[in-house]
Tab-separated table of C-alpha atoms and ligand atoms in Angstrom:
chain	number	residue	atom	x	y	z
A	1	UNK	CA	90.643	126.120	84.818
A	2	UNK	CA	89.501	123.521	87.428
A	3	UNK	CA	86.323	121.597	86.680
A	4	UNK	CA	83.175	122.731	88.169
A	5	UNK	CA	79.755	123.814	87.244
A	6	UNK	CA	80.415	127.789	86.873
A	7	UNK	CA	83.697	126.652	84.584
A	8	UNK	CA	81.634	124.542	81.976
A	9	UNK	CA	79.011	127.646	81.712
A	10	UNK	CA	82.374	129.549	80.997
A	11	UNK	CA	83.813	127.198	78.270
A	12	UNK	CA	79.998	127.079	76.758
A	13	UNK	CA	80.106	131.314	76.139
A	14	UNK	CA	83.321	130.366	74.680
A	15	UNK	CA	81.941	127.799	72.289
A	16	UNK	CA	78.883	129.522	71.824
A	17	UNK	CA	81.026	132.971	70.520
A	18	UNK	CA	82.411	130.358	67.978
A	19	UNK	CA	86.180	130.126	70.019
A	20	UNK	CA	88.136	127.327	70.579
A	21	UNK	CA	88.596	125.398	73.680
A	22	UNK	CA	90.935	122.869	75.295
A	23	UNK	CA	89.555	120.017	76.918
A	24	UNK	CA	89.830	116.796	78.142
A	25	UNK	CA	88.898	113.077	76.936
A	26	UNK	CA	89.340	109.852	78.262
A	27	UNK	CA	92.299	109.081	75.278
A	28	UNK	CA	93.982	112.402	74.841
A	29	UNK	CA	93.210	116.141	75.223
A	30	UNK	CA	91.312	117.748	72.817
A	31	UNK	CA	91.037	121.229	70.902
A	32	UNK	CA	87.202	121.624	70.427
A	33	UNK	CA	85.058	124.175	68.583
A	34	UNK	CA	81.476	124.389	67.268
A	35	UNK	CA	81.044	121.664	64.436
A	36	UNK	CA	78.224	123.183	62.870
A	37	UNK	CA	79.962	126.600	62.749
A	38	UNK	CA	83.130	126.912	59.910
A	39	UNK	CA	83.884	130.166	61.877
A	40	UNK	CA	84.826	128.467	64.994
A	41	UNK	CA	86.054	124.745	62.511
A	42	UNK	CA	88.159	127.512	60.484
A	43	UNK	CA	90.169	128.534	63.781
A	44	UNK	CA	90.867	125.025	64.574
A	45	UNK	CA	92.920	124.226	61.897
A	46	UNK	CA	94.522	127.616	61.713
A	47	UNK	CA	95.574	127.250	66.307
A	48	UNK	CA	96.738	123.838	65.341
A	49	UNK	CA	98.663	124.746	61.976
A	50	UNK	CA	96.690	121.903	60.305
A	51	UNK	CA	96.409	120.796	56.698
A	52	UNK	CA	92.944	121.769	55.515
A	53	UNK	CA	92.608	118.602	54.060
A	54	UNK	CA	93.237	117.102	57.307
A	55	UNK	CA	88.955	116.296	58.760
A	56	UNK	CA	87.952	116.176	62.033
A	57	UNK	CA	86.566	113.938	64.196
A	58	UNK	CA	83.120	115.415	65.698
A	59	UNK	CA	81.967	114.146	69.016
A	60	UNK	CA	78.201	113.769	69.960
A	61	UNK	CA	76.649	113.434	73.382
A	62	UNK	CA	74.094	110.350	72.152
A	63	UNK	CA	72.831	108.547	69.535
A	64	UNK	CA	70.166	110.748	68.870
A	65	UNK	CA	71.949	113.664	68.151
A	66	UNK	CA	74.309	111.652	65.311
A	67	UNK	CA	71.355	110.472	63.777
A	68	UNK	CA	70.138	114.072	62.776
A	69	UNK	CA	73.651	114.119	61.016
A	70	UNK	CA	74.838	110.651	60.496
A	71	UNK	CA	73.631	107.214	58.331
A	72	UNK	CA	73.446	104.714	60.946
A	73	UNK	CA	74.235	101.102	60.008
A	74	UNK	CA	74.482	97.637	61.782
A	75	UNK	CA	77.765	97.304	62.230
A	76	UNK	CA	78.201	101.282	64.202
A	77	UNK	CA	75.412	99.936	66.339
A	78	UNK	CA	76.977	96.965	67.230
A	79	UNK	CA	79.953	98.732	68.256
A	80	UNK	CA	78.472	101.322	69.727
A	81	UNK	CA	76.243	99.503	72.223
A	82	UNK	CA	79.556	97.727	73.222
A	83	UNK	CA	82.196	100.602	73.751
A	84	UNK	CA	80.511	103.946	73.324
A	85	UNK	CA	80.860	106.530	74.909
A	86	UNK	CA	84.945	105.207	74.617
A	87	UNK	CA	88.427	104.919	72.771
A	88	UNK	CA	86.590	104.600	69.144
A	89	UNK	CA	86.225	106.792	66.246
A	90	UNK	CA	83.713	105.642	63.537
A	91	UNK	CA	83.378	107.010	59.570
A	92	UNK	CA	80.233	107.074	58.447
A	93	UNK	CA	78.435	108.769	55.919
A	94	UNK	CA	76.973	111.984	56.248
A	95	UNK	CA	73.289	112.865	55.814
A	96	UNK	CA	72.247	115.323	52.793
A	97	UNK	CA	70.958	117.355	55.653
A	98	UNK	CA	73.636	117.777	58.249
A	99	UNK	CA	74.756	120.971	60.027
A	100	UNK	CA	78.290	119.639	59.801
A	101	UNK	CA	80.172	122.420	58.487
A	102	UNK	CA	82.051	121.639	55.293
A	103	UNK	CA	85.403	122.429	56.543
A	104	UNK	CA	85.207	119.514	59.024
A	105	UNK	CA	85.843	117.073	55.928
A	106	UNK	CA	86.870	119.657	53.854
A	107	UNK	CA	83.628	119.046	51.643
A	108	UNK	CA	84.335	114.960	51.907
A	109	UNK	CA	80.837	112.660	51.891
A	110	UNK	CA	82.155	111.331	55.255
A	111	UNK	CA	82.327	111.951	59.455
A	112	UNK	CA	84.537	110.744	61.827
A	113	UNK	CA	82.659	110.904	64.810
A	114	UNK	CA	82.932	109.513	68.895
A	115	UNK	CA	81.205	109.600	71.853
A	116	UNK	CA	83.947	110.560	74.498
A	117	UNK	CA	83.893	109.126	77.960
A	118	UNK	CA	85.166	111.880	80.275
A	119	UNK	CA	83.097	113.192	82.697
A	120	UNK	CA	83.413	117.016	82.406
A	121	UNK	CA	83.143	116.144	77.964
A	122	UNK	CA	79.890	114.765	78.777
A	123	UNK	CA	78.384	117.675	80.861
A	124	UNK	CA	79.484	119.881	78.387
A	125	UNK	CA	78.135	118.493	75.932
A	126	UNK	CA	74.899	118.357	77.264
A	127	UNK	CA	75.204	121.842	77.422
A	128	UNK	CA	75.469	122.705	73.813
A	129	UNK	CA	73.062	122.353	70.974
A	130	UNK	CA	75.782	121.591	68.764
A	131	UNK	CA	78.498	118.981	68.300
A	132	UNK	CA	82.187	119.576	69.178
A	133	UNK	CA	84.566	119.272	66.374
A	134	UNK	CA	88.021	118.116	68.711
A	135	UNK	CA	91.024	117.231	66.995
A	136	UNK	CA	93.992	116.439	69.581
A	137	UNK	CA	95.049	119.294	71.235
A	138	UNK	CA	99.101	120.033	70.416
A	139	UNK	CA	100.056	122.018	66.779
A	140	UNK	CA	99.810	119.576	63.906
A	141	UNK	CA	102.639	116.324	63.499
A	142	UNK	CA	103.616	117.195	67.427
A	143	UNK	CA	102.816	115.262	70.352
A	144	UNK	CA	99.482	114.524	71.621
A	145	UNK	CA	98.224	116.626	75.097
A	146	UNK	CA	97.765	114.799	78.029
A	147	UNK	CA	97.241	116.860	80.618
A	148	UNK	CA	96.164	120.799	80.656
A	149	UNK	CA	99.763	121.921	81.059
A	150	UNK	CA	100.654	120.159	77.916
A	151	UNK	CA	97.499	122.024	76.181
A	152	UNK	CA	99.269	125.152	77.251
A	153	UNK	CA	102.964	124.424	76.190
A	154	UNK	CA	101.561	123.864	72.681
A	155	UNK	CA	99.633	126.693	72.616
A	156	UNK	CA	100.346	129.268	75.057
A	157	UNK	CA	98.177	131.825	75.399
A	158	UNK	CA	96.052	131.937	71.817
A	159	UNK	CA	93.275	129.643	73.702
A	160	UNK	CA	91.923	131.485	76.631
A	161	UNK	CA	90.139	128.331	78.376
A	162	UNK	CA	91.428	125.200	79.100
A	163	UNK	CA	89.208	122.567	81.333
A	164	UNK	CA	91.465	120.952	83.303
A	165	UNK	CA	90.612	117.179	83.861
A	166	UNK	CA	93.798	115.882	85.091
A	167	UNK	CA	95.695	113.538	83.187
A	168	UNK	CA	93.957	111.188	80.247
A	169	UNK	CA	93.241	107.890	81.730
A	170	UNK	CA	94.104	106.155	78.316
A	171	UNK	CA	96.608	108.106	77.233
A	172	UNK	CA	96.618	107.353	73.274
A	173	UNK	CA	94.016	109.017	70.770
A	174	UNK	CA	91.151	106.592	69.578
A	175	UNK	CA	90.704	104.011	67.444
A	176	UNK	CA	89.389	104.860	64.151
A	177	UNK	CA	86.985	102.342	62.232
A	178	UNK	CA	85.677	102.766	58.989
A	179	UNK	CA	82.551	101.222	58.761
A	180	UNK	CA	81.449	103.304	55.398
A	181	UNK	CA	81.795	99.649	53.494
A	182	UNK	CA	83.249	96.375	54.939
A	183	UNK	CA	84.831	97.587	57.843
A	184	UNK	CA	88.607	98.703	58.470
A	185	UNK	CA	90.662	99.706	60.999
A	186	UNK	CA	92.152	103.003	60.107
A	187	UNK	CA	94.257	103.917	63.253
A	188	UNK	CA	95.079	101.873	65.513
A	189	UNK	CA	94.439	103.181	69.122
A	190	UNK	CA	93.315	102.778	72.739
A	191	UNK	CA	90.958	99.894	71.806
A	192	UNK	CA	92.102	96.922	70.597
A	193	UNK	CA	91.671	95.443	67.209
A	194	UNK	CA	90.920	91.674	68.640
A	195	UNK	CA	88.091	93.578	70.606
A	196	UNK	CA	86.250	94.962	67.983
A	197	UNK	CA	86.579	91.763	66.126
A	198	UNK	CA	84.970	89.876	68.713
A	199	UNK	CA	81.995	92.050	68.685
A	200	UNK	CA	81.840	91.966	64.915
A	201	UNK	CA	82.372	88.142	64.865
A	202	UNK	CA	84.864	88.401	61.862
A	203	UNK	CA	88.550	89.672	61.257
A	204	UNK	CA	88.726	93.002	60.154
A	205	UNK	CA	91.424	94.346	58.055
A	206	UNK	CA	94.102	97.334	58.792
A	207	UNK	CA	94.353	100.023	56.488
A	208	UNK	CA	97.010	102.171	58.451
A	209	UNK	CA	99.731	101.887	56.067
A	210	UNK	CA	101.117	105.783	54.542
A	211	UNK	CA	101.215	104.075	51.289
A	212	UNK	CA	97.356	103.537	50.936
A	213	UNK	CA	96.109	106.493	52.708
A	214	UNK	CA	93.149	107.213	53.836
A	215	UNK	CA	93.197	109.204	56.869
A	216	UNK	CA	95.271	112.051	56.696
A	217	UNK	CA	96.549	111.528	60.207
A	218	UNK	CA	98.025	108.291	58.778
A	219	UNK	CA	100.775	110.327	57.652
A	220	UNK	CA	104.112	109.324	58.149
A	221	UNK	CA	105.516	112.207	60.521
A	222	UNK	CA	103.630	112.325	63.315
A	223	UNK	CA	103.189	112.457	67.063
A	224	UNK	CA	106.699	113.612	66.687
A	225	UNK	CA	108.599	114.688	69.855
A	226	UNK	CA	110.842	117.172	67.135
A	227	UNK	CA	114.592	114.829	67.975
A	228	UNK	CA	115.208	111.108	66.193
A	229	UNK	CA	113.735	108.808	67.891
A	230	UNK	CA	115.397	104.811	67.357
A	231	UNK	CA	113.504	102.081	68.024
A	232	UNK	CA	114.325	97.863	69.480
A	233	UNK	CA	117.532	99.480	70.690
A	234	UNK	CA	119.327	96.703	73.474
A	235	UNK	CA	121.507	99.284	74.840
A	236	UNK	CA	121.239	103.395	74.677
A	237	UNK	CA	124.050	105.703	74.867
A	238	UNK	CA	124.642	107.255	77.738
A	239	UNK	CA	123.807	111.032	76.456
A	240	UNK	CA	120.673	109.890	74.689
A	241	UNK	CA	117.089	109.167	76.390
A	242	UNK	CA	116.571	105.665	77.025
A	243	UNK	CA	112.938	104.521	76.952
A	244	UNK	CA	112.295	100.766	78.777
A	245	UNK	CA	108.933	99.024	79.026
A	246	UNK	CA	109.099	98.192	82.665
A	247	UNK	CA	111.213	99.360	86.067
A	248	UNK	CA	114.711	97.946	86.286
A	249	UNK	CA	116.656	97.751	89.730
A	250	UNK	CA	119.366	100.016	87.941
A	251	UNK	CA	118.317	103.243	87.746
A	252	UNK	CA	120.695	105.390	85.245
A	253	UNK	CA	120.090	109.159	84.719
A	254	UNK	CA	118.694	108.563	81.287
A	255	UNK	CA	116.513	106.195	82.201
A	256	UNK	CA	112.595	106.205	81.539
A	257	UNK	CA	110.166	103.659	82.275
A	258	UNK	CA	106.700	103.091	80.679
A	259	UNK	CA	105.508	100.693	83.050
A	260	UNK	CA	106.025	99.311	86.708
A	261	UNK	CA	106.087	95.397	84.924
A	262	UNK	CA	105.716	95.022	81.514
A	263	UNK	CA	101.804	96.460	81.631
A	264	UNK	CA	100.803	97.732	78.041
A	265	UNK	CA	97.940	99.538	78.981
A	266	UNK	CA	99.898	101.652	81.853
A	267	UNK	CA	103.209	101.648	79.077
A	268	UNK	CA	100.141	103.238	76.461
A	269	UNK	CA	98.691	105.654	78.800
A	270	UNK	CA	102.635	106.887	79.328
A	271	UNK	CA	103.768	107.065	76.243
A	272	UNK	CA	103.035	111.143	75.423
A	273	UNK	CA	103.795	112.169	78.802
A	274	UNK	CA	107.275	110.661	78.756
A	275	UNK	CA	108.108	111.577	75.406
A	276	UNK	CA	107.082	115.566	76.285
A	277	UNK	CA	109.142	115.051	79.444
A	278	UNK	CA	112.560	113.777	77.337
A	279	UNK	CA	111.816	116.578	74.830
A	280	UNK	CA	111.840	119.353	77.752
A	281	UNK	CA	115.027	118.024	79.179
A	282	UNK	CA	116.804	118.719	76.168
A	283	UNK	CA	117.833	115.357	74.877
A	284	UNK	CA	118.694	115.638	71.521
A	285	UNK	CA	118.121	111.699	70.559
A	286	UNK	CA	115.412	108.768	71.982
A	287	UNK	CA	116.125	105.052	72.130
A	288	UNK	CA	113.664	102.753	72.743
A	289	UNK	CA	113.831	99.130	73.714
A	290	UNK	CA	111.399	96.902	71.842
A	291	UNK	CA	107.890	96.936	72.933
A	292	UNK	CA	105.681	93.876	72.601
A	293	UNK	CA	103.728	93.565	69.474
A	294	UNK	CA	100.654	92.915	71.288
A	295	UNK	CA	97.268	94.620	71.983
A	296	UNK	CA	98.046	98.154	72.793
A	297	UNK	CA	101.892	97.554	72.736
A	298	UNK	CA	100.627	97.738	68.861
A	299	UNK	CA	99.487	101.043	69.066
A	300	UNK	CA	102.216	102.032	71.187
A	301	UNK	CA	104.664	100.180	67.743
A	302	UNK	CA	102.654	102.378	65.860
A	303	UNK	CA	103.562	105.703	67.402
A	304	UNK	CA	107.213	105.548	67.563
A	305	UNK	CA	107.047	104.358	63.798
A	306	UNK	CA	105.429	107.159	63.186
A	307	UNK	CA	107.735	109.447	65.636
A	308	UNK	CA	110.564	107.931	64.397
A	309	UNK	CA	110.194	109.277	60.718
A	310	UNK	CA	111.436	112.685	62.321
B	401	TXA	O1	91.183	110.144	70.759
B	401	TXA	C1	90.970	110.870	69.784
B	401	TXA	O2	90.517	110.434	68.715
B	401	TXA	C2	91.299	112.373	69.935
B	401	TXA	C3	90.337	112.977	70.961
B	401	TXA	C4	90.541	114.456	71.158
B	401	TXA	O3	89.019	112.670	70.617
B	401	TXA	N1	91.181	113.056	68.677
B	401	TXA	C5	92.086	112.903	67.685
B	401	TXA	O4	91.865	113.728	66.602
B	401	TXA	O5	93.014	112.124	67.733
B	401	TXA	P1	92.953	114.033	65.476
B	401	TXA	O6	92.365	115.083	64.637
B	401	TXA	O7	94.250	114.330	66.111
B	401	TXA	O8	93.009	112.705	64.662
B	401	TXA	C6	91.873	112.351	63.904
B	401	TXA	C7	92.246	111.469	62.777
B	401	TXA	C8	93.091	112.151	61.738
B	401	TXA	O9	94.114	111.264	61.397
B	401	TXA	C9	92.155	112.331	60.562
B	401	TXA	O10	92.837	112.255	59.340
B	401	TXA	C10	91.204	111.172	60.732
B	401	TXA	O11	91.045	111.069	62.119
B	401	TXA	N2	89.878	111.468	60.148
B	401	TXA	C11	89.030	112.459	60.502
B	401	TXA	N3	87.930	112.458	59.715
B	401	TXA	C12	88.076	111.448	58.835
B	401	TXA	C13	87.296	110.942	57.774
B	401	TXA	N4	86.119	111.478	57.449
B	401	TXA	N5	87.778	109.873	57.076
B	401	TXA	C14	88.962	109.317	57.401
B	401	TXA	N6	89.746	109.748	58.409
B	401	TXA	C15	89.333	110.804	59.125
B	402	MG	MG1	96.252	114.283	66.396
């Protein structure tokens, strides 16, 4: 469904019968549903095959409408002056009060919640007199959604209204901050770390690690593309997918390119799309040549860890 006025009236009697909903973000598409309704929360996680223990992130149209459910503290509205509505996911503590419905946290004291940038989000939103539970819109451990088609390949026709906002400018899901105590990094993601610090004036510290989990979605199998996946390969076989960081003058069959020269934040906002593209050929292995450690080339690290625990 194309974006225009009559289609967001559409997806609100959708939302506002307590169904689900694909639409898009800035980072990655998302599967949304009324957060202050555990009818609609409860079909989320059943569409997307996810862990009830797995929570949600919730995303709010302004600051005003997270306080009525949300503890504000310094820290969020440091952040949040600086890159919200964008890429970042804060925890905070929920209010005695809230609407949230329990499922979202499955009963937990905490909320993930964002203020998404898109355009057609943000109307939406606006919209609604409720928040949008949205967790990323492809069944649970797959690959992320990037564009409406890919909404549709994962879930075919069980959701009966996709907005289609062309393809995620960013590419990779948020960046998820704790800020419940002294703040931590929780996923790494289309902001980077050294970013946040700056704001905060301090080094933050990285709790992404399976061992020490925290977020569910730290788990080790995800954002799988379903075939083994290798990683800091120099050379591929020639019947495997061979993923490079930027263009080469040779251009083999089984070549795919992240970037035009080297460019982490184009190689980022790739990253799904060319994945979901090897997968549908039918390759039945990945290589991937090392990636930079740096900025988002550390989110992009973290993904194909993750993938690569297929
Ligand atoms: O960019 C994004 O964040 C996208 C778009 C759609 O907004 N959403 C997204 O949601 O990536 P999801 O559900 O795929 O990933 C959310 C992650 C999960 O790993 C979950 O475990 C973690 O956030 N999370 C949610 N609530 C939490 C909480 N209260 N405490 C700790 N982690 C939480
Ligand atoms: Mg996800």
């Amino acid at each position: 469904m194309k974006f225009n006025q009559s289609n967001i009236k559409k997806a609100k009697k959708y939302l506002d019968k307590d169904k689900c909903i694909g639409l898009p973000t800035e980072t990655v598409y998302g599967l949304a549903a009324n957060a202050y309704s555990s009818i609609a929360v409860k079909k989320i996680f059943k569409l997307k095959k996810r862990p009830k223990s797995n929570p949600l992130i919730v995303h709010y149209s302004s600051f005003n409408a997270l306080k009525k459910d949300c503890e504000i503290n310094d820290n969020f509205i440091k952040l949040y002056k600086k890159f919200s509505p964008g890429p970042i996911t804060y925890i905070l503590k929920l209010k005695k009060d809230s609407k949230i419905s329990t499922y979202v946290t499955n009963k937990g004291k905490n909320l993930a919640v964002r203020f998404p940038k898109h355009i057609i989000f943000k109307k939406l939103l606006k919209e609604l007199k409720y928040p949008l539970a949205a967790p990323s819109a492809n069944i649970s451990t797959r690959l992320s959604a990037v564009e409406a088609s890919d909404v549709k390949e994962e879930f075919g026709s069980s959701i009966k209204c996709i907005l289609d906002g062309g393809r995620s400018k960013i590419g990779i899901e948020s960046t998820i901050i704790s800020l419940i105590s002294k703040p931590c990094i929780l996923r790494l993601g289309g902001l980077e770390v050294s970013k946040i610090e700056k704001v905060l004036n301090k080094k933050v510290n990285l709790n992404t690690s399976p061992k020490k989990k925290i977020a569910p979605g730290q788990s080790r199998l995800h954002y799988s593309p379903g075939i083994p996946l290798k990683k800091n390969v120099k050379k591929s076989k020639i019947d495997e997918a061979f993923i490079l960081i930027r263009k080469r003058k040779v251009k083999l069959n089984n070549y795919y390119y992240l970037s035009k020269k080297n460019d982490l934040k184009e190689a980022a906002k790739n990253l799904y799309s060319c994945l979901r593209k090897i997968k549908n050929k039918g390759y039945k292995s990945i290589s991937v040549e090392k990636i930079p450690n740096k900025g988002l080339g550390k989110t992009i690290n973290d993904r194909l860890d993750r993938a690569s625990k297929y």
